[in-house]
Each structure stands twice: as C-alpha cells, then as structure tokens.
Amino acid sequence: MNEVSKASKEMGKHLSTHFAALAVQIALLCVVFLYIIPVRGIAQFLMLCVIQELEEFAALRAQQDSVVHSHETHCSRERSRTAWKIIEEYLMPFLEQENYNISRTCRLHPENDMFREQELHKDHLQVNEWQCGFCRKIFISEKLLDQHFDNRHHNLLNISRGRCLADMCGGLHCDVMDKSKALKTKCNPAAADKNRHLCESLANSCFPPKESPSARRLHDFFLRQFCDAHTCKRGSQPFARGSGKTTNLLYYAICILLMMFLPIFYCIVYAHQREMSKNIKNFNFKRIPKMNQKTKSY
C-alpha cells in the first residue's frame, strides 16, 4: 500500500508540473494571437508544443489511472455486508452467551473483513442521508457512499489475502438474506455439497472441538445452525436455532401492541363510566316522584 501511495504521489507531481507548463504555453499562445502581430512560424511552433504537452498529459493521466486501478479488489462489498449481517445476527449473540472469542485465524473474525473499517465509518443520519465518517461528506444513498469509499478512501482497505468475507457466503446462506436471490429454480446437489464442505471447514477452524467445552458446544451449534441446511432434502431450513435477538424483537412487539391497545382500553373505560353516570342520574329522578306519591296517600 505504501508503494502504491508513493507512486500515486509521484504521478500527481508530474501531472501538476505538466499542467502548469501547459497553462503557461496556452497563455503565451493567447498573447501571440491577441497582442502581437501574428507570425505564422511562431504560432505553428507554439501550437505543436501545446499538442505535445496535451499528449504527454493524457499519457501520464492514463498511467496514473492504471497504477491506481491495478489494485482494485475483486471482492463484493454487498455480499460481504450480507455475510456480516448473518454473523452479527445468527452467530455473535451465541458467542456472547458462551463468552467465547474466536481467533483471528477464523475467516469469520471481524478483522478478516476488508470492508469492516469503512463500514464502521458509516453514519445513517436520516432516511436519505448517509455520512462518511472519514471526511464527513453527506450522500443521499448508501450506494453512493460505497462509491465514495472506493474512489476516495481505497487506501484504507486491507486487501491482503483471505480478507474477502463474501467468499464465505456459500457456507453462510447469503442468498437467503438477499431477497433478490432468495428464490431459485432448482437445488444443485454439487453446489450444496460444496457449500456444506465450506461450512464444515469453518466450524472446524473457528470452533475446534478439542479446544474447550465451549468450543465443542459452539461447533455443534454451528453445524446445526448453518451446515445442516446445505442439502437438497425438503424441510431443512438455515438458521434452525434462530437469532439471538429474538428476545429484543419480542419485547418491541409487545411494546407496540400495548401502545395500540391502551388508547382503546381507555376509550372503553371512559364510555362505561359515562354510561354508568347516566344510569345513576335517571335512577334518582325516577325515585323521587314515587316517594312523594306514597306520602300523599297517607
């Protein structure tokens, strides 16, 4: 990464010097055409110089672009984001329950996600307002912010080998979370076996059964949660053990139901009390005349 930044800086210096020289020559050409008697030989000479500088400027620009884009990643940011959502929702809560820390050699470790640093510097301010945590620029969508990261903060990516979390999508069922790819025509037994093998290798490397009782329990949990669903048999669903965040969702659902039914309950109580007060008033008014009639008869 240091060599890339040095090369880009040197290219920038060359571009700035050539651009300055080009600007000076264009200014001289304008002076010749405006204030000096046009001399054909001088004008042709300056024109040739300008064309030459333009060609050199274009060549340097193309060279700089090739240097910068030669280190572009071939890792899907969207798929990596989906994989991390699955890890965060269907795996991390159970690791916290066991008080277990996965090692850095595990491909599911946060440091093995090349986009993790950039994803942590996203601020979702409003519905259509995303802010870059590095330079504080604001964008109207997350997609534009991702493009900004690729263009302006590409040097913050850890592009070392084995850092693409999207490569683990086959074992983590990313297609289930991705609504655009959730519905598929037919199950492919070869693909299911390949994904199952990847899933089992993740379970063995991240949770070695012989390491500790917690690792053994998590190893079995990982197989049930992710690996057993890699089959073409009917009835097998991924994330069989559910999400560790279901309790929070249940709590929010109960709160919403209470907020919906409390006004209805108060309206019913108010209507009942009002009806009771009317009945009491009618009872008193009917009772008084009857008592007067009885006293007059005696």
mmCIF file of N, CA, C and O in Angstrom, residues 200-292:
data_model
loop_
_atom_site.group_PDB
_atom_site.id
_atom_site.type_symbol
_atom_site.label_atom_id
_atom_site.label_comp_id
_atom_site.label_asym_id
_atom_site.label_seq_id
_atom_site.Cartn_x
_atom_site.Cartn_y
_atom_site.Cartn_z
ATOM 1 N N GLU A 200 -18.529 -26.758 6.991
ATOM 2 C CA GLU A 200 -17.890 -27.633 7.983
ATOM 3 C C GLU A 200 -16.442 -27.231 8.235
ATOM 4 O O GLU A 200 -15.954 -27.339 9.372
ATOM 5 N N SER A 201 -15.761 -26.758 7.206
ATOM 6 C CA SER A 201 -14.390 -26.288 7.412
ATOM 7 C C SER A 201 -14.364 -25.042 8.293
ATOM 8 O O SER A 201 -13.449 -24.861 9.112
ATOM 9 N N LEU A 202 -15.382 -24.171 8.149
ATOM 10 C CA LEU A 202 -15.486 -23.011 9.034
ATOM 11 C C LEU A 202 -15.727 -23.436 10.475
ATOM 12 O O LEU A 202 -15.140 -22.882 11.411
ATOM 13 N N ALA A 203 -16.590 -24.430 10.654
ATOM 14 C CA ALA A 203 -16.864 -24.921 12.012
ATOM 15 C C ALA A 203 -15.605 -25.504 12.649
ATOM 16 O O ALA A 203 -15.327 -25.275 13.835
ATOM 17 N N ASN A 204 -14.802 -26.249 11.884
ATOM 18 C CA ASN A 204 -13.596 -26.877 12.433
ATOM 19 C C ASN A 204 -12.508 -25.861 12.741
ATOM 20 O O ASN A 204 -11.775 -26.011 13.729
ATOM 21 N N SER A 205 -12.380 -24.832 11.894
ATOM 22 C CA SER A 205 -11.314 -23.847 12.107
ATOM 23 C C SER A 205 -11.687 -22.803 13.157
ATOM 24 O O SER A 205 -10.820 -22.334 13.897
ATOM 25 N N CYS A 206 -12.951 -22.439 13.229
ATOM 26 C CA CYS A 206 -13.363 -21.392 14.174
ATOM 27 C C CYS A 206 -13.666 -21.941 15.560
ATOM 28 O O CYS A 206 -13.466 -21.254 16.561
ATOM 29 N N PHE A 207 -14.148 -23.181 15.615
ATOM 30 C CA PHE A 207 -14.520 -23.776 16.898
ATOM 31 C C PHE A 207 -13.940 -25.190 16.987
ATOM 32 O O PHE A 207 -14.665 -26.176 16.822
ATOM 33 N N PRO A 208 -12.645 -25.317 17.227
ATOM 34 C CA PRO A 208 -12.038 -26.655 17.339
ATOM 35 C C PRO A 208 -12.660 -27.423 18.504
ATOM 36 O O PRO A 208 -12.627 -26.956 19.643
ATOM 37 N N PRO A 209 -13.229 -28.583 18.249
ATOM 38 C CA PRO A 209 -13.952 -29.301 19.322
ATOM 39 C C PRO A 209 -13.062 -29.669 20.508
ATOM 40 O O PRO A 209 -13.542 -29.749 21.639
ATOM 41 N N LYS A 210 -11.779 -29.897 20.283
ATOM 42 C CA LYS A 210 -10.891 -30.326 21.362
ATOM 43 C C LYS A 210 -10.314 -29.165 22.160
ATOM 44 O O LYS A 210 -9.568 -29.385 23.114
ATOM 45 N N GLU A 211 -10.668 -27.954 21.784
ATOM 46 C CA GLU A 211 -10.091 -26.794 22.462
ATOM 47 C C GLU A 211 -10.664 -26.609 23.861
ATOM 48 O O GLU A 211 -9.933 -26.405 24.835
ATOM 49 N N SER A 212 -11.989 -26.661 23.975
ATOM 50 C CA SER A 212 -12.650 -26.434 25.261
ATOM 51 C C SER A 212 -14.097 -26.901 25.149
ATOM 52 O O SER A 212 -14.616 -27.110 24.041
ATOM 53 N N PRO A 213 -14.782 -27.065 26.288
ATOM 54 C CA PRO A 213 -16.210 -27.420 26.219
ATOM 55 C C PRO A 213 -17.054 -26.388 25.486
ATOM 56 O O PRO A 213 -17.982 -26.748 24.755
ATOM 57 N N SER A 214 -16.726 -25.108 25.654
ATOM 58 C CA SER A 214 -17.473 -24.062 24.936
ATOM 59 C C SER A 214 -17.272 -24.183 23.437
ATOM 60 O O SER A 214 -18.225 -24.041 22.661
ATOM 61 N N ALA A 215 -16.038 -24.451 23.027
ATOM 62 C CA ALA A 215 -15.766 -24.611 21.602
ATOM 63 C C ALA A 215 -16.499 -25.821 21.045
ATOM 64 O O ALA A 215 -17.010 -25.778 19.911
ATOM 65 N N ARG A 216 -16.576 -26.890 21.815
ATOM 66 C CA ARG A 216 -17.293 -28.081 21.347
ATOM 67 C C ARG A 216 -18.791 -27.801 21.191
ATOM 68 O O ARG A 216 -19.408 -28.215 20.209
ATOM 69 N N ARG A 217 -19.362 -27.091 22.160
ATOM 70 C CA ARG A 217 -20.788 -26.751 22.063
ATOM 71 C C ARG A 217 -21.049 -25.831 20.875
ATOM 72 O O ARG A 217 -22.026 -25.999 20.144
ATOM 73 N N LEU A 218 -20.176 -24.863 20.675
ATOM 74 C CA LEU A 218 -20.354 -23.948 19.553
ATOM 75 C C LEU A 218 -20.119 -24.640 18.218
ATOM 76 O O LEU A 218 -20.726 -24.275 17.209
ATOM 77 N N HIS A 219 -19.227 -25.621 18.201
ATOM 78 C CA HIS A 219 -19.006 -26.405 16.986
ATOM 79 C C HIS A 219 -20.282 -27.137 16.591
ATOM 80 O O HIS A 219 -20.706 -27.102 15.417
ATOM 81 N N ASP A 220 -20.913 -27.785 17.552
ATOM 82 C CA ASP A 220 -22.165 -28.478 17.268
ATOM 83 C C ASP A 220 -23.267 -27.493 16.889
ATOM 84 O O ASP A 220 -24.074 -27.770 15.995
ATOM 85 N N PHE A 221 -23.280 -26.353 17.571
ATOM 86 C CA PHE A 221 -24.279 -25.331 17.244
ATOM 87 C C PHE A 221 -24.108 -24.821 15.816
ATOM 88 O O PHE A 221 -25.086 -24.660 15.080
ATOM 89 N N PHE A 222 -22.867 -24.585 15.412
ATOM 90 C CA PHE A 222 -22.615 -24.068 14.069
ATOM 91 C C PHE A 222 -23.069 -25.070 13.008
ATOM 92 O O PHE A 222 -23.630 -24.686 11.982
ATOM 93 N N LEU A 223 -22.825 -26.347 13.261
ATOM 94 C CA LEU A 223 -23.271 -27.365 12.306
ATOM 95 C C LEU A 223 -24.789 -27.372 12.176
ATOM 96 O O LEU A 223 -25.334 -27.484 11.074
ATOM 97 N N ARG A 224 -25.496 -27.264 13.324
ATOM 98 C CA ARG A 224 -26.964 -27.272 13.275
ATOM 99 C C ARG A 224 -27.494 -25.968 12.679
ATOM 100 O O ARG A 224 -28.474 -25.980 11.933
ATOM 101 N N GLN A 225 -26.846 -24.867 12.999
ATOM 102 C CA GLN A 225 -27.353 -23.558 12.588
ATOM 103 C C GLN A 225 -27.141 -23.288 11.105
ATOM 104 O O GLN A 225 -28.004 -22.696 10.450
ATOM 105 N N PHE A 226 -26.014 -23.715 10.556
ATOM 106 C CA PHE A 226 -25.660 -23.355 9.184
ATOM 107 C C PHE A 226 -25.487 -24.567 8.262
ATOM 108 O O PHE A 226 -25.977 -24.552 7.127
ATOM 109 N N CYS A 227 -24.782 -25.588 8.723
ATOM 110 C CA CYS A 227 -24.338 -26.636 7.804
ATOM 111 C C CYS A 227 -25.423 -27.641 7.448
ATOM 112 O O CYS A 227 -25.439 -28.163 6.327
ATOM 113 N N ASP A 228 -26.307 -27.950 8.379
ATOM 114 C CA ASP A 228 -27.310 -28.979 8.108
ATOM 115 C C ASP A 228 -28.262 -28.592 6.979
ATOM 116 O O ASP A 228 -28.858 -29.470 6.342
ATOM 117 N N ALA A 229 -28.414 -27.315 6.723
ATOM 118 C CA ALA A 229 -29.348 -26.857 5.683
ATOM 119 C C ALA A 229 -28.760 -26.949 4.285
ATOM 120 O O ALA A 229 -29.489 -26.723 3.300
ATOM 121 N N HIS A 230 -27.481 -27.283 4.168
ATOM 122 C CA HIS A 230 -26.864 -27.423 2.841
ATOM 123 C C HIS A 230 -27.173 -28.804 2.285
ATOM 124 O O HIS A 230 -26.316 -29.697 2.238
ATOM 125 N N THR A 231 -28.389 -28.992 1.877
ATOM 126 C CA THR A 231 -28.849 -30.246 1.305
ATOM 127 C C THR A 231 -30.052 -29.963 0.414
ATOM 128 O O THR A 231 -30.707 -28.925 0.544
ATOM 129 N N CYS A 232 -30.311 -30.873 -0.472
ATOM 130 C CA CYS A 232 -31.464 -30.733 -1.359
ATOM 131 C C CYS A 232 -32.716 -31.403 -0.794
ATOM 132 O O CYS A 232 -33.755 -31.436 -1.465
ATOM 133 N N LYS A 233 -32.607 -31.951 0.409
ATOM 134 C CA LYS A 233 -33.779 -32.550 1.032
ATOM 135 C C LYS A 233 -34.748 -31.476 1.491
ATOM 136 O O LYS A 233 -34.347 -30.410 1.939
ATOM 137 N N ARG A 234 -36.020 -31.778 1.400
ATOM 138 C CA ARG A 234 -37.048 -30.823 1.819
ATOM 139 C C ARG A 234 -37.147 -30.777 3.342
ATOM 140 O O ARG A 234 -36.883 -31.752 4.028
ATOM 141 N N GLY A 235 -37.543 -29.614 3.813
ATOM 142 C CA GLY A 235 -37.739 -29.446 5.254
ATOM 143 C C GLY A 235 -36.544 -28.889 5.988
ATOM 144 O O GLY A 235 -36.658 -28.518 7.158
ATOM 145 N N SER A 236 -35.398 -28.812 5.354
ATOM 146 C CA SER A 236 -34.211 -28.273 6.018
ATOM 147 C C SER A 236 -34.147 -26.764 5.778
ATOM 148 O O SER A 236 -34.177 -26.311 4.639
ATOM 149 N N GLN A 237 -34.076 -26.018 6.849
ATOM 150 C CA GLN A 237 -34.035 -24.563 6.784
ATOM 151 C C GLN A 237 -32.780 -24.052 7.477
ATOM 152 O O GLN A 237 -32.373 -24.587 8.514
ATOM 153 N N PRO A 238 -32.141 -23.023 6.909
ATOM 154 C CA PRO A 238 -30.979 -22.436 7.599
ATOM 155 C C PRO A 238 -31.399 -21.666 8.845
ATOM 156 O O PRO A 238 -32.564 -21.314 9.012
ATOM 157 N N PHE A 239 -30.435 -21.452 9.717
ATOM 158 C CA PHE A 239 -30.645 -20.724 10.967
ATOM 159 C C PHE A 239 -31.697 -21.427 11.826
ATOM 160 O O PHE A 239 -32.647 -20.812 12.324
ATOM 161 N N ALA A 240 -31.529 -22.747 11.971
ATOM 162 C CA ALA A 240 -32.530 -23.554 12.689
ATOM 163 C C ALA A 240 -32.626 -23.164 14.149
ATOM 164 O O ALA A 240 -33.695 -23.299 14.759
ATOM 165 N N ARG A 241 -31.536 -22.691 14.746
ATOM 166 C CA ARG A 241 -31.559 -22.310 16.154
ATOM 167 C C ARG A 241 -32.065 -20.889 16.361
ATOM 168 O O ARG A 241 -32.100 -20.401 17.490
ATOM 169 N N GLY A 242 -32.414 -20.218 15.293
ATOM 170 C CA GLY A 242 -32.977 -18.877 15.419
ATOM 171 C C GLY A 242 -31.911 -17.824 15.652
ATOM 172 O O GLY A 242 -30.705 -18.072 15.583
ATOM 173 N N SER A 243 -32.383 -16.626 15.946
ATOM 174 C CA SER A 243 -31.498 -15.495 16.175
ATOM 175 C C SER A 243 -31.414 -15.186 17.660
ATOM 176 O O SER A 243 -32.376 -15.332 18.401
ATOM 177 N N GLY A 244 -30.261 -14.756 18.072
ATOM 178 C CA GLY A 244 -30.102 -14.363 19.469
ATOM 179 C C GLY A 244 -30.788 -13.070 19.804
ATOM 180 O O GLY A 244 -30.861 -12.666 20.965
ATOM 181 N N LYS A 245 -31.318 -12.393 18.784
ATOM 182 C CA LYS A 245 -32.002 -11.119 19.006
ATOM 183 C C LYS A 245 -33.512 -11.258 19.033
ATOM 184 O O LYS A 245 -34.230 -10.270 18.990
ATOM 185 N N THR A 246 -34.027 -12.475 19.086
ATOM 186 C CA THR A 246 -35.476 -12.661 19.076
ATOM 187 C C THR A 246 -36.123 -12.081 20.325
ATOM 188 O O THR A 246 -37.248 -11.610 20.286
ATOM 189 N N THR A 247 -35.413 -12.137 21.460
ATOM 190 C CA THR A 247 -35.997 -11.581 22.678
ATOM 191 C C THR A 247 -36.225 -10.080 22.536
ATOM 192 O O THR A 247 -37.244 -9.553 22.974
ATOM 193 N N ASN A 248 -35.286 -9.389 21.934
ATOM 194 C CA ASN A 248 -35.458 -7.961 21.723
ATOM 195 C C ASN A 248 -36.625 -7.681 20.786
ATOM 196 O O ASN A 248 -37.405 -6.760 21.003
ATOM 197 N N LEU A 249 -36.754 -8.484 19.730
ATOM 198 C CA LEU A 249 -37.860 -8.299 18.808
ATOM 199 C C LEU A 249 -39.192 -8.561 19.504
ATOM 200 O O LEU A 249 -40.175 -7.843 19.275
ATOM 201 N N LEU A 250 -39.236 -9.579 20.360
ATOM 202 C CA LEU A 250 -40.467 -9.857 21.097
ATOM 203 C C LEU A 250 -40.808 -8.711 22.035
ATOM 204 O O LEU A 250 -41.977 -8.334 22.176
ATOM 205 N N TYR A 251 -39.788 -8.157 22.657
ATOM 206 C CA TYR A 251 -40.017 -7.013 23.554
ATOM 207 C C TYR A 251 -40.593 -5.827 22.787
ATOM 208 O O TYR A 251 -41.558 -5.192 23.231
ATOM 209 N N TYR A 252 -40.024 -5.529 21.617
ATOM 210 C CA TYR A 252 -40.533 -4.414 20.821
ATOM 211 C C TYR A 252 -41.950 -4.687 20.337
ATOM 212 O O TYR A 252 -42.791 -3.779 20.284
ATOM 213 N N ALA A 253 -42.240 -5.930 19.974
ATOM 214 C CA ALA A 253 -43.589 -6.261 19.513
ATOM 215 C C ALA A 253 -44.613 -6.063 20.627
ATOM 216 O O ALA A 253 -45.708 -5.528 20.405
ATOM 217 N N ILE A 254 -44.262 -6.485 21.850
ATOM 218 C CA ILE A 254 -45.176 -6.302 22.979
ATOM 219 C C ILE A 254 -45.400 -4.822 23.260
ATOM 220 O O ILE A 254 -46.531 -4.387 23.537
ATOM 221 N N CYS A 255 -44.352 -4.042 23.187
ATOM 222 C CA CYS A 255 -44.488 -2.590 23.420
ATOM 223 C C CYS A 255 -45.398 -1.952 22.386
ATOM 224 O O CYS A 255 -46.247 -1.104 22.723
ATOM 225 N N ILE A 256 -45.260 -2.355 21.128
ATOM 226 C CA ILE A 256 -46.104 -1.786 20.081
ATOM 227 C C ILE A 256 -47.556 -2.174 20.295
ATOM 228 O O ILE A 256 -48.478 -1.341 20.149
ATOM 229 N N LEU A 257 -47.807 -3.431 20.662
ATOM 230 C CA LEU A 257 -49.187 -3.862 20.911
ATOM 231 C C LEU A 257 -49.801 -3.117 22.086
ATOM 232 O O LEU A 257 -50.976 -2.726 22.044
ATOM 233 N N LEU A 258 -49.017 -2.907 23.130
ATOM 234 C CA LEU A 258 -49.530 -2.152 24.273
ATOM 235 C C LEU A 258 -49.869 -0.716 23.894
ATOM 236 O O LEU A 258 -50.897 -0.176 24.316
ATOM 237 N N MET A 259 -49.025 -0.107 23.100
ATOM 238 C CA MET A 259 -49.296 1.268 22.665
ATOM 239 C C MET A 259 -50.538 1.337 21.789
ATOM 240 O O MET A 259 -51.260 2.350 21.790
ATOM 241 N N MET A 260 -50.813 0.273 21.046
ATOM 242 C CA MET A 260 -52.008 0.266 20.201
ATOM 243 C C MET A 260 -53.281 0.029 21.008
ATOM 244 O O MET A 260 -54.317 0.664 20.757
ATOM 245 N N PHE A 261 -53.224 -0.849 22.027
ATOM 246 C CA PHE A 261 -54.436 -1.223 22.752
ATOM 247 C C PHE A 261 -54.733 -0.335 23.957
ATOM 248 O O PHE A 261 -55.877 -0.318 24.429
ATOM 249 N N LEU A 262 -53.756 0.377 24.476
ATOM 250 C CA LEU A 262 -54.021 1.238 25.617
ATOM 251 C C LEU A 262 -55.043 2.337 25.303
ATOM 252 O O LEU A 262 -55.968 2.559 26.093
ATOM 253 N N PRO A 263 -54.953 3.062 24.185
ATOM 254 C CA PRO A 263 -55.994 4.064 23.888
ATOM 255 C C PRO A 263 -57.380 3.445 23.752
ATOM 256 O O PRO A 263 -58.371 4.031 24.200
ATOM 257 N N ILE A 264 -57.451 2.245 23.142
ATOM 258 C CA ILE A 264 -58.757 1.586 23.018
ATOM 259 C C ILE A 264 -59.303 1.227 24.396
ATOM 260 O O ILE A 264 -60.499 1.396 24.680
ATOM 261 N N PHE A 265 -58.439 0.755 25.285
ATOM 262 C CA PHE A 265 -58.873 0.397 26.637
ATOM 263 C C PHE A 265 -59.407 1.626 27.382
ATOM 264 O O PHE A 265 -60.459 1.570 28.034
ATOM 265 N N TYR A 266 -58.699 2.749 27.272
ATOM 266 C CA TYR A 266 -59.144 3.962 27.958
ATOM 267 C C TYR A 266 -60.460 4.474 27.384
ATOM 268 O O TYR A 266 -61.311 4.992 28.117
ATOM 269 N N CYS A 267 -60.645 4.328 26.089
ATOM 270 C CA CYS A 267 -61.917 4.738 25.482
ATOM 271 C C CYS A 267 -63.078 3.879 26.000
ATOM 272 O O CYS A 267 -64.178 4.390 26.284
ATOM 273 N N ILE A 268 -62.812 2.584 26.149
ATOM 274 C CA ILE A 268 -63.861 1.695 26.663
ATOM 275 C C ILE A 268 -64.194 2.046 28.112
ATOM 276 O O ILE A 268 -65.372 2.100 28.515
ATOM 277 N N VAL A 269 -63.176 2.303 28.917
ATOM 278 C CA VAL A 269 -63.410 2.669 30.318
ATOM 279 C C VAL A 269 -64.169 3.985 30.423
ATOM 280 O O VAL A 269 -65.109 4.135 31.228
ATOM 281 N N TYR A 270 -63.783 4.952 29.586
ATOM 282 C CA TYR A 270 -64.472 6.252 29.613
ATOM 283 C C TYR A 270 -65.935 6.106 29.209
ATOM 284 O O TYR A 270 -66.845 6.679 29.857
ATOM 285 N N ALA A 271 -66.195 5.308 28.161
ATOM 286 C CA ALA A 271 -67.585 5.110 27.730
ATOM 287 C C ALA A 271 -68.391 4.378 28.798
ATOM 288 O O ALA A 271 -69.568 4.711 29.051
ATOM 289 N N HIS A 272 -67.799 3.439 29.479
ATOM 290 C CA HIS A 272 -68.502 2.703 30.535
ATOM 291 C C HIS A 272 -68.845 3.624 31.709
ATOM 292 O O HIS A 272 -69.964 3.584 32.248
ATOM 293 N N GLN A 273 -67.871 4.445 32.110
ATOM 294 C CA GLN A 273 -68.136 5.366 33.212
ATOM 295 C C GLN A 273 -69.213 6.386 32.845
ATOM 296 O O GLN A 273 -70.061 6.739 33.666
ATOM 297 N N ARG A 274 -69.195 6.838 31.644
ATOM 298 C CA ARG A 274 -70.211 7.800 31.211
ATOM 299 C C ARG A 274 -71.595 7.162 31.215
ATOM 300 O O ARG A 274 -72.583 7.787 31.632
ATOM 301 N N GLU A 275 -71.694 5.928 30.780
ATOM 302 C CA GLU A 275 -72.974 5.229 30.777
ATOM 303 C C GLU A 275 -73.464 4.987 32.203
ATOM 304 O O GLU A 275 -74.666 5.116 32.504
ATOM 305 N N MET A 276 -72.556 4.658 33.099
ATOM 306 C CA MET A 276 -72.919 4.444 34.497
ATOM 307 C C MET A 276 -73.429 5.719 35.137
ATOM 308 O O MET A 276 -74.421 5.709 35.899
ATOM 309 N N SER A 277 -72.801 6.844 34.831
ATOM 310 C CA SER A 277 -73.259 8.121 35.408
ATOM 311 C C SER A 277 -74.648 8.483 34.905
ATOM 312 O O SER A 277 -75.493 9.000 35.649
ATOM 313 N N LYS A 278 -74.935 8.190 33.641
ATOM 314 C CA LYS A 278 -76.273 8.447 33.107
ATOM 315 C C LYS A 278 -77.318 7.583 33.800
ATOM 316 O O LYS A 278 -78.406 8.038 34.149
ATOM 317 N N ASN A 279 -77.004 6.341 34.039
ATOM 318 C CA ASN A 279 -77.942 5.439 34.705
ATOM 319 C C ASN A 279 -78.226 5.884 36.131
ATOM 320 O O ASN A 279 -79.364 5.815 36.620
ATOM 321 N N ILE A 280 -77.218 6.376 36.834
ATOM 322 C CA ILE A 280 -77.402 6.844 38.208
ATOM 323 C C ILE A 280 -78.325 8.054 38.249
ATOM 324 O O ILE A 280 -79.221 8.175 39.084
ATOM 325 N N LYS A 281 -78.124 8.988 37.312
ATOM 326 C CA LYS A 281 -78.969 10.182 37.271
ATOM 327 C C LYS A 281 -80.419 9.805 36.978
ATOM 328 O O LYS A 281 -81.363 10.304 37.614
ATOM 329 N N ASN A 282 -80.641 8.932 36.021
ATOM 330 C CA ASN A 282 -82.004 8.507 35.681
ATOM 331 C C ASN A 282 -82.664 7.775 36.852
ATOM 332 O O ASN A 282 -83.852 7.950 37.128
ATOM 333 N N PHE A 283 -81.913 7.003 37.586
ATOM 334 C CA PHE A 283 -82.450 6.279 38.735
ATOM 335 C C PHE A 283 -82.908 7.255 39.817
ATOM 336 O O PHE A 283 -83.989 7.118 40.385
ATOM 337 N N ASN A 284 -82.160 8.298 40.095
ATOM 338 C CA ASN A 284 -82.523 9.256 41.137
ATOM 339 C C ASN A 284 -83.756 10.059 40.762
ATOM 340 O O ASN A 284 -84.633 10.312 41.586
ATOM 341 N N PHE A 285 -83.877 10.444 39.510
ATOM 342 C CA PHE A 285 -85.024 11.251 39.078
ATOM 343 C C PHE A 285 -86.327 10.451 39.091
ATOM 344 O O PHE A 285 -87.389 10.982 39.326
ATOM 345 N N LYS A 286 -86.240 9.171 38.810
ATOM 346 C CA LYS A 286 -87.444 8.341 38.824
ATOM 347 C C LYS A 286 -87.847 7.965 40.251
ATOM 348 O O LYS A 286 -89.000 7.717 40.529
ATOM 349 N N ARG A 287 -86.924 7.954 41.146
ATOM 350 C CA ARG A 287 -87.180 7.529 42.509
ATOM 351 C C ARG A 287 -87.895 8.611 43.322
ATOM 352 O O ARG A 287 -88.759 8.318 44.148
ATOM 353 N N ILE A 288 -87.626 9.843 43.103
ATOM 354 C CA ILE A 288 -88.172 10.953 43.893
ATOM 355 C C ILE A 288 -89.676 11.079 43.732
ATOM 356 O O ILE A 288 -90.409 11.166 44.726
ATOM 357 N N PRO A 289 -90.289 11.064 42.532
ATOM 358 C CA PRO A 289 -91.748 11.185 42.402
ATOM 359 C C PRO A 289 -92.502 10.065 43.083
ATOM 360 O O PRO A 289 -93.552 10.277 43.673
ATOM 361 N N LYS A 290 -92.020 8.869 43.061
ATOM 362 C CA LYS A 290 -92.701 7.743 43.686
ATOM 363 C C LYS A 290 -92.772 7.923 45.193
ATOM 364 O O LYS A 290 -93.786 7.648 45.829
ATOM 365 N N MET A 291 -91.773 8.413 45.784
ATOM 366 C CA MET A 291 -91.769 8.654 47.233
ATOM 367 C C MET A 291 -92.758 9.742 47.605
ATOM 368 O O MET A 291 -93.461 9.653 48.611
ATOM 369 N N ASN A 292 -92.921 10.754 46.793
ATOM 370 C CA ASN A 292 -93.887 11.825 47.046
ATOM 371 C C ASN A 292 -95.304 11.313 46.959
ATOM 372 O O ASN A 292 -96.186 11.678 47.753
#
